[in-house]
Coordinates of C-alpha atoms in Angstrom, one line a residue:
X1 CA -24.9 -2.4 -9.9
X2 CA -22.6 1.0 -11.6
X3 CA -22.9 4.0 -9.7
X4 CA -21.6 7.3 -11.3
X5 CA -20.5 10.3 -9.0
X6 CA -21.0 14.1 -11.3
X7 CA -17.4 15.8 -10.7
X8 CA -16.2 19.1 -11.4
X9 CA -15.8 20.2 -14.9
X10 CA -18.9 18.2 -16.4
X11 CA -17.0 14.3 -16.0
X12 CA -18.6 11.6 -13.8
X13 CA -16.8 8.7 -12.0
X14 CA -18.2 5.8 -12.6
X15 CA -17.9 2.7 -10.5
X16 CA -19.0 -1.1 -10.2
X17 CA -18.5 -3.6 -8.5
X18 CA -17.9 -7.7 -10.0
X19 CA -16.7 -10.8 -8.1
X20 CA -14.2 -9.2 -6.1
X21 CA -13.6 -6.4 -8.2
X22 CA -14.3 -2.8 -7.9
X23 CA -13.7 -0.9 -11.2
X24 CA -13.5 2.9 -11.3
X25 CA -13.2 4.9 -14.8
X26 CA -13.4 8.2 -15.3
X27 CA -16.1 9.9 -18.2
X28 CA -17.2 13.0 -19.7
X29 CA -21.0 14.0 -19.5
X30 CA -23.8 11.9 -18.7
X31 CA -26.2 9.6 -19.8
X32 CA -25.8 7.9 -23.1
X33 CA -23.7 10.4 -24.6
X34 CA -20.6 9.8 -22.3
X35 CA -17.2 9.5 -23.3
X36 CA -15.1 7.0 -20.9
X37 CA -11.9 7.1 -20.5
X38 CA -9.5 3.6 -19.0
X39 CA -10.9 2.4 -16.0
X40 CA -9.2 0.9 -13.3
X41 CA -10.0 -2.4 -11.1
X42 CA -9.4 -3.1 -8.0
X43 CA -9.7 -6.3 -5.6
X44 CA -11.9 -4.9 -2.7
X45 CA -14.0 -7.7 -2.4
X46 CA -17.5 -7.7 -3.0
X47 CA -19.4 -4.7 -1.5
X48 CA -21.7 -4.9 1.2
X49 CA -23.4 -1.8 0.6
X50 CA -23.2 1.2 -2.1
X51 CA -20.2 2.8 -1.8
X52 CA -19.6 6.7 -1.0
X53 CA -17.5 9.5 -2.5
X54 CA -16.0 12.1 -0.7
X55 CA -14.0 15.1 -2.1
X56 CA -11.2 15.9 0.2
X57 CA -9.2 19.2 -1.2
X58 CA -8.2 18.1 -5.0
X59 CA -8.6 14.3 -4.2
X60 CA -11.5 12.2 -4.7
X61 CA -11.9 9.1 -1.8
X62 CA -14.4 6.5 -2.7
X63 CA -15.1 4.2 0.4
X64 CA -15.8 0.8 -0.7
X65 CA -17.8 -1.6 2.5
X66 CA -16.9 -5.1 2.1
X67 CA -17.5 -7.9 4.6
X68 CA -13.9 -7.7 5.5
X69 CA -14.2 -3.5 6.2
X70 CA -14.0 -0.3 4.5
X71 CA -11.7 -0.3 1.5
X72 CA -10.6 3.2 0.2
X73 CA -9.6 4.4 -3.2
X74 CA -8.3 7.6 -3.6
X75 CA -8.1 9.7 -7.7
X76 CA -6.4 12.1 -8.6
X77 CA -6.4 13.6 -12.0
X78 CA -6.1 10.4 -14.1
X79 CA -4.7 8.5 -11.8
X80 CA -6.9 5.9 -9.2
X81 CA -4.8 3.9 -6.4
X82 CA -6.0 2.0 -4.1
X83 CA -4.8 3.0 -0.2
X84 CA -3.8 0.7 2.3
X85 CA -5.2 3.3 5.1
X86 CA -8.1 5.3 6.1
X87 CA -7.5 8.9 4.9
X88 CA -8.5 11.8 6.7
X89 CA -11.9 12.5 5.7
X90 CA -12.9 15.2 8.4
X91 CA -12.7 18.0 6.0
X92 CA -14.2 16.1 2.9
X93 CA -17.7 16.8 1.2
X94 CA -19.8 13.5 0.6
X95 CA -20.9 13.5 -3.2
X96 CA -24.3 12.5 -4.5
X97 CA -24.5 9.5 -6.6
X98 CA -26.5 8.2 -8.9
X99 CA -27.8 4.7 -9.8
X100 CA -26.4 3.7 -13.2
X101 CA -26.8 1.2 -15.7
X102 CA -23.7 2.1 -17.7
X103 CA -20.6 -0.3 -16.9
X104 CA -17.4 1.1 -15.3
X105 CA -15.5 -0.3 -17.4
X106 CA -15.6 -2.7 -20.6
X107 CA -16.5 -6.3 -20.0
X108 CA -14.4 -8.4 -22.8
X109 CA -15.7 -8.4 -25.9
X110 CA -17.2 -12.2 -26.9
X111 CA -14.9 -13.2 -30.2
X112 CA -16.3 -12.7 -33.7
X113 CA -17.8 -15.3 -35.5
X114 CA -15.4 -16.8 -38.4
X115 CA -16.3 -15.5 -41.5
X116 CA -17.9 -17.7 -44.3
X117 CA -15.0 -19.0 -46.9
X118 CA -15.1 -17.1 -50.1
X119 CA -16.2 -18.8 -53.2
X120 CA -13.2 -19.7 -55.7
X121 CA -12.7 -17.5 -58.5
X122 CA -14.2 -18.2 -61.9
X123 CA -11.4 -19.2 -64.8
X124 CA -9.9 -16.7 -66.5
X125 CA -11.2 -16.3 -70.2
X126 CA -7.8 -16.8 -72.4
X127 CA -6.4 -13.6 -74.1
X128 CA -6.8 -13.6 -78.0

């Protein structure tokens, strides 16, 4: 299941979870007109509930539940990490979210199908 998370300036986080993996991009707008930028993934292990975003001053923390306890990844600007502690969230502001059905990030592309060969070209006619 993708969440996405509306953020200032009209983007939206967007985040899923696969295997062990928990992949967070960053997009513009919503819906089916977004524009995703590189995602980032994470080994979290597999959540045991949907996860929660909090902003705390310019940072954003998602907390990730996994059978093995809370995970926490914090973005800033561009850039996602994931932290080896519990930040301070006392001050924060939870953030709505918002079932998705867009990925977080781009699955690998199957490989094309070889093309057909091309037919042999025709004789030339001689030049008179």
């Amino acid at each position: 299941m993708s969440y996405a998370y509306k953020i200032e300036n009209g983007r939206q986080l967007l985040v899923d979870n696969e295997g062990d993996q928990t992949r967070v991009s960053l997009g513009q707008g919503d819906g089916g007109s977004q524009q995703q930028s590189q995602g980032n993934s994470f080994e979290t292990g597999s959540w045991s509930q949907a996860p929660a975003l909090f902003q705390a001053g310019q940072d954003l923390i998602l907390r990730v539940e996994t059978k093995d306890g809370a995970r926490f990844i914090r973005v800033r600007g561009d850039d996602t990490q994931l932290l080896n502690g519990e930040p301070d969230l006392g001050q924060a502001k939870q953030l709505n979210r918002t079932e998705s059905d867009q990925p977080a990030g781009m699955k690998p592309m199957k490989p094309m199908e070889p093309m057909k060969p091309m037919e042999p070209m025709k004789p030339m006619k001689p030049m008179s």
